[in-house]
Amino acid sequence: MLELLQAQPGLTGPELARRLEVDGRTVRRYAGTLVDLGVPVQADRGRYGGYRLLPGYKLPPLMFTDDEAVAVVFGLLIAARQGVTTPLALAKIERVLPAKLRERVQAVRETLGFTAPARDSTPPPAGHLLALGEATRAHRRIRVTYRSWRGDDTERDFDPYGMVVHNGRWYTTGHDHRSGEVRTLRLDRIRSIKSLEVYFQPLAGFDPVAHVVAGLAAVPYQHDVEVVLHTGLVEAARRIPATVGTLAEHPDGVLLACRAEHLDGMAQMLAGLGWDFTVHRPDELRHEVVALARRLERAVSVVRQGRAEDDGRDQ
């Protein structure tokens, strides 16, 4: 109702009721609620009367800090992807933000991608996220101080192509001038960001989400793994994320090819899928599967023994 009155003052009660799809009594109640909230709604009686806001009144902008704005926008993006709300809610929030912050928030939204399904995550520092969003949308080079997994800080010029949220972590992917290659950086390892007066031309057709997912799947872990899953390709693709490995049709089902650092975890994942499977390599994975089966068998024996003792006491 407030939006209607701001856009078209003087609407009558019946007109408002029709547009809001409510009755006249509800319109009057809405008007009273707005007055209680401090919004000066004036009702003019008579043939040409109607509802209007007092002259000069405008809805004040929402006074969010950068951190609050990022948190709200990210929460609404997640909610929209999960069907809890719609993009319209985010548009309403953006419309009443101060102009400068609204532009920066829109840059984040336009340059941010998600792998599916979206998961809850804590955004990185708002300053980093807003700066990356602006640079990505404007095709502007940045200089970052980046901390490696070893704890070493390096400075590099970076052309950001996009930002991606995957499995609760935030990434940016783009051309790294230090290595001369397209690289993926974790946002939580970026210590500082500085925008440069240099602009770049992004790669045509580049998909930041696909690049991040493919790069994470190709991380050089210790063991090469090949397992035939006795199921269909569609079902396997639905259950196994692209970051785990590649799936291909096989005469006996689906061939899963991937790399793994810890084979005990791979054995647990395969068992948890609930399908029969055949390990092609490595031999060590077969040993881990057997060891897992024995542990589960021992656990079942303990449960059975406990039940037998309980039955004996009951008798």
Coordinates of N, CA and C in Angstrom, one line a residue, residues 144 146 148 152-158 175-181 183:
V144 N 45.9 -8.1 -4.9 CA 45.6 -8.8 -3.7 C 46.8 -9.3 -3.0
Y146 N 47.7 -12.5 -0.9 CA 47.1 -13.8 -0.8 C 47.9 -14.7 0.1
S148 N 48.9 -18.5 1.1 CA 48.8 -19.8 0.6 C 48.5 -20.8 1.7
D152 N 52.2 -18.6 3.6 CA 53.1 -17.6 3.0 C 52.2 -16.6 2.3
D153 N 52.5 -15.3 2.5 CA 51.8 -14.2 1.9 C 52.5 -13.8 0.6
T154 N 51.7 -13.7 -0.5 CA 52.2 -13.2 -1.8 C 51.3 -12.1 -2.3
E155 N 51.9 -11.2 -3.1 CA 51.1 -10.1 -3.7 C 51.0 -10.4 -5.2
R156 N 49.8 -10.3 -5.8 CA 49.6 -10.6 -7.2 C 48.5 -9.7 -7.8
D157 N 48.7 -9.3 -9.0 CA 47.6 -8.6 -9.8 C 46.7 -9.7 -10.4
F158 N 45.4 -9.4 -10.3 CA 44.4 -10.4 -10.6 C 43.2 -9.8 -11.3
H175 N 42.2 -14.3 -14.1 CA 43.6 -14.4 -14.6 C 44.5 -13.9 -13.5
D176 N 45.5 -14.7 -13.1 CA 46.5 -14.4 -12.1 C 47.7 -14.0 -12.9
H177 N 48.1 -12.7 -12.8 CA 49.3 -12.2 -13.5 C 50.6 -12.7 -12.9
R178 N 50.6 -13.2 -11.7 CA 51.8 -13.8 -11.1 C 52.2 -15.1 -11.8
S179 N 51.1 -16.0 -12.0 CA 51.4 -17.3 -12.6 C 51.2 -17.2 -14.1
G180 N 50.4 -16.2 -14.6 CA 50.1 -16.1 -16.0 C 49.0 -17.1 -16.4
E181 N 48.2 -17.6 -15.5 CA 47.2 -18.6 -15.8 C 45.9 -18.2 -15.1
R183 N 43.4 -18.8 -12.4 CA 43.5 -19.4 -11.1 C 42.2 -19.2 -10.3

